[in-house]
Rosetta silent file (secondary structure, phi, psi, omega in degrees, C-alpha in Angstrom):
SEQUENCE: MNARFSRAVLVAIALALCGGCRQDMHDQPKYKTLAASRFFPDGQSARPLVLGTVARNHLDDDVEFYSGKTAAGKLMDVFPMAVTADVLKRGQERFNIYCSPCHDRTGGGLGMVVRRGFKQPPSLHIERLRQAPPGHLFDVMTSGFGAMPDYRSPVPASDRWAIAAYIRVLQRSQQATLADAPPEEAAKLQGGG
SCORE:     score description
SCORE:     0.000 S_00000001
   1 L     0.000  -34.118  179.121  151.074  219.647  -13.230 S_00000001
   2 H   -65.087  -39.772  179.201  147.371  219.560  -13.903 S_00000001
   3 H   -68.829  -38.590  178.690  146.866  216.833  -11.279 S_00000001
   4 H   -65.411  -41.665  178.373  148.946  218.762   -8.789 S_00000001
   5 H   -64.425  -43.378  179.494  146.898  221.925   -9.436 S_00000001
   6 H   -63.028  -40.961  178.877  143.611  220.001   -9.080 S_00000001
   7 H   -64.958  -41.661  179.055  144.778  218.503   -5.798 S_00000001
   8 H   -63.396  -40.053  178.509  145.778  221.940   -4.458 S_00000001
   9 H   -65.463  -43.483  178.787  142.366  223.354   -5.439 S_00000001
  10 H   -63.210  -41.919  177.908  140.578  220.466   -3.708 S_00000001
  11 H   -63.427  -42.580  179.414  142.674  220.926   -0.554 S_00000001
  12 H   -63.355  -41.531  179.084  141.947  224.685   -0.588 S_00000001
  13 H   -66.325  -43.427  179.355  138.210  224.066   -0.981 S_00000001
  14 H   -62.097  -41.902  178.460  138.233  221.443    1.803 S_00000001
  15 H   -65.538  -40.436  178.949  140.079  223.827    4.145 S_00000001
  16 H   -63.419  -42.373  179.598  137.668  226.649    3.343 S_00000001
  17 H   -67.628  -40.357  179.901  134.670  224.419    4.052 S_00000001
  18 H   -69.658  -37.338 -179.675  136.157  223.092    7.310 S_00000001
  19 H   -67.229  -28.486 -178.645  137.163  226.566    8.462 S_00000001
  20 L   -89.115   -2.017 -177.052  133.626  227.884    8.002 S_00000001
  21 L  -108.345   94.297 -178.605  132.026  225.062    9.927 S_00000001
  22 L  -116.215  144.563  175.772  132.251  225.883   13.649 S_00000001
  23 L  -125.046   70.820  179.173  130.227  224.478   16.504 S_00000001
  24 L   -89.354  176.880 -178.571  131.008  226.870   19.366 S_00000001
  25 H   -62.677  -29.033 -179.492  128.890  227.598   22.405 S_00000001
  26 H   -70.547  -10.635 -179.577  127.292  230.582   20.683 S_00000001
  27 H   -97.609   -7.382 -173.600  125.786  228.159   18.187 S_00000001
  28 L   -78.501  153.908  177.067  124.130  225.827   20.674 S_00000001
  29 L   -68.009  132.436 -179.185  120.397  225.771   21.288 S_00000001
  30 L  -160.007  166.168  175.515  119.549  227.873   24.330 S_00000001
  31 L  -101.181  142.247  171.310  116.958  230.222   25.785 S_00000001
  32 L   -75.108  159.814 -179.067  117.514  233.943   26.165 S_00000001
  33 L   -54.309  128.865  178.274  116.957  235.341   29.668 S_00000001
  34 L    59.585   23.789  177.000  113.270  235.148   30.666 S_00000001
  35 L   -72.451  154.851  177.547  112.256  233.806   27.255 S_00000001
  36 E   -73.371  153.441 -179.978  109.019  231.882   26.934 S_00000001
  37 L  -143.778  137.186  174.979  109.171  228.103   26.763 S_00000001
  38 L   -91.225   -5.569 -176.543  106.646  225.471   25.786 S_00000001
  39 L   -70.507  -41.594 -177.520  108.729  222.801   27.496 S_00000001
  40 L   -98.066  146.640 -177.451  107.645  223.636   31.074 S_00000001
  41 L   -59.820  -28.751 -178.965  103.992  223.798   32.144 S_00000001
  42 L   -82.499   -2.864  176.415  104.356  227.363   33.508 S_00000001
  43 L    78.364    8.564 -178.863  105.537  228.611   30.085 S_00000001
  44 E  -112.907  145.622  176.562  108.826  230.016   31.394 S_00000001
  45 L   -84.262  -31.456  178.937  112.350  228.943   30.535 S_00000001
  46 L   -78.055  133.182 -178.340  113.805  230.258   33.812 S_00000001
  47 L   -93.372  142.201  178.044  113.152  227.895   36.676 S_00000001
  48 L   -69.699  155.992  177.095  112.104  229.173   40.095 S_00000001
  49 L   -65.370  147.340  176.963  114.427  228.690   43.047 S_00000001
  50 L   -70.357  130.844 -178.600  113.839  225.554   45.043 S_00000001
  51 L   -55.838  136.213  176.913  111.966  226.477   48.236 S_00000001
  52 L    86.401   -1.167  179.653  114.192  226.699   51.290 S_00000001
  53 L   -94.698  150.703  179.587  117.456  227.099   49.389 S_00000001
  54 L  -136.584  134.258  177.281  119.831  230.003   49.922 S_00000001
  55 L   -62.107  144.072 -178.124  122.807  230.945   47.798 S_00000001
  56 L   -55.098  134.681  179.955  126.069  230.340   49.629 S_00000001
  57 L    63.302   22.893  179.862  127.073  233.316   51.828 S_00000001
  58 L  -131.564   34.150  176.170  123.802  235.133   51.110 S_00000001
  59 L   -86.759   75.745 -175.919  121.533  234.302   54.019 S_00000001
  60 L   -86.139   63.250 -174.044  120.720  237.965   54.614 S_00000001
  61 L   -85.880  -10.711  176.741  118.019  237.222   57.183 S_00000001
  62 L   -87.119   90.952 -172.982  118.846  240.155   59.495 S_00000001
  63 H   -54.745  -46.073 -177.506  116.612  242.723   57.785 S_00000001
  64 H   -63.901  -43.205 -177.689  117.886  245.680   59.797 S_00000001
  65 H   -67.658  -40.001 -174.187  121.556  244.866   59.245 S_00000001
  66 H   -92.433  -13.021 -179.975  121.273  244.231   55.504 S_00000001
  67 H  -117.168  -21.200 -176.035  118.721  246.904   54.544 S_00000001
  68 L    79.474    9.534 -177.915  119.234  249.722   57.040 S_00000001
  69 E  -129.110  154.750  175.133  115.494  249.634   57.698 S_00000001
  70 L   -74.535  171.890  177.900  113.272  248.118   60.344 S_00000001
  71 L   -60.377  -26.258  178.929  110.868  245.318   59.464 S_00000001
  72 L   -83.304   -2.942  177.373  108.217  248.044   59.129 S_00000001
  73 L    92.380    5.181  179.010  110.361  249.829   56.496 S_00000001
  74 L   -84.459  140.108  178.469  111.464  252.753   58.691 S_00000001
  75 E   -61.409  138.452  179.805  115.113  253.857   58.402 S_00000001
  76 L   -64.759  132.350  177.245  117.239  252.650   61.310 S_00000001
  77 L  -104.284    5.489  173.513  118.018  255.428   63.768 S_00000001
  78 L  -136.026  160.545  177.425  120.663  253.386   65.614 S_00000001
  79 L   -78.805  140.153 -177.411  123.539  251.233   64.439 S_00000001
  80 L   -81.109    7.800  178.696  122.747  247.491   64.390 S_00000001
  81 L  -146.866  166.916  177.962  126.153  246.671   65.895 S_00000001
  82 L   -69.622  134.193  177.245  128.536  248.081   68.482 S_00000001
  83 L   -96.294  105.449 -177.694  130.571  250.996   67.130 S_00000001
  84 L  -109.155  174.702  177.035  134.101  250.364   68.380 S_00000001
  85 H   -60.276  -38.583  179.087  137.479  251.904   67.581 S_00000001
  86 H   -65.266  -39.443  178.048  138.137  248.995   65.211 S_00000001
  87 H   -63.815  -43.236  179.669  134.837  249.605   63.406 S_00000001
  88 H   -65.819  -38.388  177.874  135.681  253.302   63.030 S_00000001
  89 H   -63.759  -43.651  177.208  139.173  252.481   61.767 S_00000001
  90 H   -63.571  -41.794  178.448  137.684  250.095   59.185 S_00000001
  91 H   -61.518  -41.556  178.027  135.099  252.735   58.257 S_00000001
  92 H   -63.401  -44.093  179.497  137.815  255.337   57.717 S_00000001
  93 H   -60.431  -48.413 -179.592  139.800  252.937   55.535 S_00000001
  94 H   -68.511  -37.663  177.152  136.757  252.030   53.395 S_00000001
  95 H   -60.017  -46.380 -178.551  135.591  255.679   53.244 S_00000001
  96 H   -64.009  -30.731  179.379  138.999  256.745   51.935 S_00000001
  97 H   -79.275  -53.211 -170.205  138.880  254.036   49.282 S_00000001
  98 H   -94.945  -29.802 -171.110  135.266  254.204   48.083 S_00000001
  99 H  -103.216  -36.192 -173.719  133.893  257.590   49.155 S_00000001
 100 H   -64.025  -25.981  176.790  136.724  260.115   49.137 S_00000001
 101 H   -56.309  -31.454  176.963  137.132  260.201   45.332 S_00000001
 102 H  -102.647  -45.412 -171.819  133.826  262.138   45.252 S_00000001
 103 H   -88.996   -6.628 -171.935  133.270  263.311   48.844 S_00000001
 104 L    61.437  169.361 -172.126  136.968  264.030   49.665 S_00000001
 105 L   -71.009  -14.239  177.715  138.566  262.805   52.886 S_00000001
 106 L  -100.293   -8.298 -179.015  136.702  265.312   55.049 S_00000001
 107 L    87.191   12.513 -177.458  133.276  264.684   53.488 S_00000001
 108 L   -76.375  -16.766  177.544  133.034  268.161   52.009 S_00000001
 109 L    94.405   16.121 -178.850  132.134  266.951   48.520 S_00000001
 110 L  -120.396   51.286  179.892  135.215  268.186   46.644 S_00000001
 111 L   -71.141  175.293 -176.365  136.966  264.925   45.829 S_00000001
 112 H   -58.903  -41.479 -178.279  139.366  264.382   42.938 S_00000001
 113 H   -69.792  -28.747  176.752  136.744  263.245   40.440 S_00000001
 114 H   -68.700  -41.607  179.122  134.654  266.324   41.244 S_00000001
 115 H   -65.964  -15.097  178.778  137.668  268.554   40.563 S_00000001
 116 L  -106.565   15.875  171.110  137.912  266.872   37.184 S_00000001
 117 L   112.333   -8.563  179.312  134.326  267.541   36.164 S_00000001
 118 L   -71.610  151.936 -179.228  132.158  264.904   37.835 S_00000001
 119 L   -58.926  133.515 -178.154  128.945  266.168   39.449 S_00000001
 120 L   -76.579  128.648  175.822  129.566  267.418   42.991 S_00000001
 121 L   -78.890  164.519  176.338  127.794  265.482   45.750 S_00000001
 122 L   -68.517  151.655  174.258  126.327  267.339   48.703 S_00000001
 123 L   -63.229  141.851  177.009  128.631  267.938   51.636 S_00000001
 124 L   -74.799   -2.796 -177.125  128.163  265.335   54.338 S_00000001
 125 L  -101.371    3.148  176.953  128.163  268.248   56.791 S_00000001
 126 L   -70.742  153.853 -174.089  124.928  269.897   55.709 S_00000001
 127 H   -58.276  -39.283 -179.412  122.244  269.894   58.384 S_00000001
 128 H   -57.501  -42.790 -179.014  119.944  267.533   56.457 S_00000001
 129 H   -81.154  -26.791  175.406  122.627  264.807   56.399 S_00000001
 130 H   -67.708  -32.613 -178.527  123.797  265.537   59.946 S_00000001
 131 H   -89.818  -12.925 -178.212  120.229  264.901   61.131 S_00000001
 132 L   -65.727  142.008  178.287  119.619  261.891   58.859 S_00000001
 133 L   -68.304  156.720  178.479  119.482  258.555   60.694 S_00000001
 134 H   -55.088  -32.332  178.793  122.370  256.103   60.170 S_00000001
 135 H   -61.116  -30.719  177.744  119.976  253.906   58.189 S_00000001
 136 H   -66.326  -47.348  179.133  119.725  256.674   55.568 S_00000001
 137 H   -59.357  -44.274  179.263  123.503  256.737   55.054 S_00000001
 138 H   -63.294  -43.653 -178.478  123.529  252.937   54.814 S_00000001
 139 H   -64.288  -39.803  178.545  120.563  252.906   52.411 S_00000001
 140 H   -65.350  -40.980  177.528  122.170  255.460   50.084 S_00000001
 141 H   -66.312  -34.421 -176.801  125.372  253.401   49.972 S_00000001
 142 H   -75.823  -45.167 -172.361  123.334  250.243   49.364 S_00000001
 143 H  -106.566  -11.504 -175.485  120.891  251.515   46.734 S_00000001
 144 L    80.462  166.144 -179.955  122.565  254.625   45.349 S_00000001
 145 E  -163.850  127.049 -179.056  120.984  258.055   45.109 S_00000001
 146 L    60.436 -126.728  179.706  121.046  260.627   42.307 S_00000001
 147 L   -79.616  -10.670 -178.684  124.416  260.434   40.553 S_00000001
 148 E   -79.350  125.529  177.960  125.821  258.162   43.256 S_00000001
 149 L   -76.021  167.744  175.778  125.887  254.508   42.208 S_00000001
 150 L   -80.537  148.288  179.499  125.024  251.723   44.612 S_00000001
 151 L  -115.971   25.554 -179.597  127.886  250.088   46.468 S_00000001
 152 L   -59.862  -43.852 -176.484  126.012  246.920   47.453 S_00000001
 153 L   -75.881  -50.551 -175.302  128.346  244.631   45.492 S_00000001
 154 L   -77.338  -21.141 -176.012  131.823  246.035   46.148 S_00000001
 155 L  -119.438  112.869  179.738  131.266  247.008   49.794 S_00000001
 156 L   -60.542  158.361 -177.278  129.889  244.364   52.221 S_00000001
 157 H   -56.185  -41.967 -179.153  127.103  245.399   54.599 S_00000001
 158 H   -61.533  -37.254  178.096  129.424  245.412   57.634 S_00000001
 159 H   -72.886  -33.709  176.336  131.739  247.852   55.846 S_00000001
 160 H   -64.554  -38.586  175.682  128.807  250.075   54.791 S_00000001
 161 H   -67.145  -39.994  178.474  127.800  250.334   58.452 S_00000001
 162 H   -62.471  -40.079  177.181  131.426  251.055   59.397 S_00000001
 163 H   -64.172  -42.821  178.767  131.511  253.832   56.773 S_00000001
 164 H   -60.379  -40.509  178.234  128.243  255.267   58.138 S_00000001
 165 H   -65.222  -41.537  179.163  129.780  255.308   61.641 S_00000001
 166 H   -66.493  -35.265  176.069  132.904  257.027   60.309 S_00000001
 167 H   -60.416  -39.408  176.521  130.740  259.623   58.522 S_00000001
 168 H   -61.037  -39.110  177.340  129.235  260.424   61.936 S_00000001
 169 H   -63.754  -45.708  178.074  132.787  260.952   63.253 S_00000001
 170 H   -59.363  -44.929 -179.685  133.571  263.275   60.332 S_00000001
 171 H   -62.238  -42.477  179.404  130.368  265.204   60.932 S_00000001
 172 H   -65.571  -39.002 -177.876  131.129  265.543   64.635 S_00000001
 173 H   -64.000  -30.730 -178.549  134.698  266.653   63.919 S_00000001
 174 H   -83.534  -13.506 -178.049  133.477  269.540   61.777 S_00000001
 175 H  -119.573   10.227 -174.566  130.976  270.748   64.395 S_00000001
 176 L   -69.032  149.496  174.570  132.928  270.039   67.585 S_00000001
 177 L  -119.902  171.945  178.882  133.229  272.577   70.368 S_00000001
 178 H   -62.188  -30.214  179.402  135.643  272.809   73.270 S_00000001
 179 H   -66.775  -20.124  179.482  132.958  271.309   75.499 S_00000001
 180 H   -78.112  -17.574 -177.846  133.148  268.090   73.426 S_00000001
 181 L   -81.187  147.874  174.055  136.784  267.496   74.406 S_00000001
 182 L   -58.452  150.829 -174.845  137.689  265.507   77.539 S_00000001
 183 H   -52.646  -43.191 -178.948  138.551  267.871   80.420 S_00000001
 184 H   -66.851  -35.198  177.047  142.316  267.217   80.299 S_00000001
 185 H   -73.567  -37.449  177.882  142.393  267.808   76.546 S_00000001
 186 H   -61.763  -39.623  178.495  140.207  270.918   76.859 S_00000001
 187 H   -62.483  -41.603  178.257  142.699  272.327   79.388 S_00000001
 188 H   -63.538  -42.100 -178.429  145.560  271.753   76.918 S_00000001
 189 H   -67.112  -30.126  178.851  143.598  273.402   74.130 S_00000001
 190 L   -82.974   -5.162  177.470  142.895  276.440   76.324 S_00000001
 191 L    90.191   11.258 -178.076  146.604  276.742   77.054 S_00000001
 192 L   -98.914   14.802 -176.006  146.362  275.699   80.668 S_00000001
 193 L  -154.151    0.000    0.000  148.279  272.450   80.478 S_00000001
């Protein structure tokens, strides 16, 4: 019984020692982000990008399209692409997904999260935003502003422009007059057709 007990104790000790000896990835030698290194002549552990290389699907060489600003840094006052019915439809779809939780579907700023205590954004119909160039709307979606986070990652640039175009439609819809309607529609609205 003594030999059996000794063997059991040895097995228990061996299992305890083996269980405590792990060599996982968190144990490997590595550098923390931007840590100094004596290995490379420049003293940095992070290596610079190879000149002329571009990450796949990230050749954002159209400055105006991807930044909402001209090469001189001025906000774009025109859309960098044709605004078609399809673009507006896409903009409405993306607006309803990403923007309406805060701005509501009309752009008034009383979305569901606001009704539940989140800070209210300004109405998209205030004069300052009605007069802002499209590049401003795009830039705010890209970089964020105030309590609004940036949407650069979840919303591609083409969709941010489509949303900006749809915001213009919303703004126009809230300020439209009878003179803005086509003549045949204006006649119907006046009761003459």
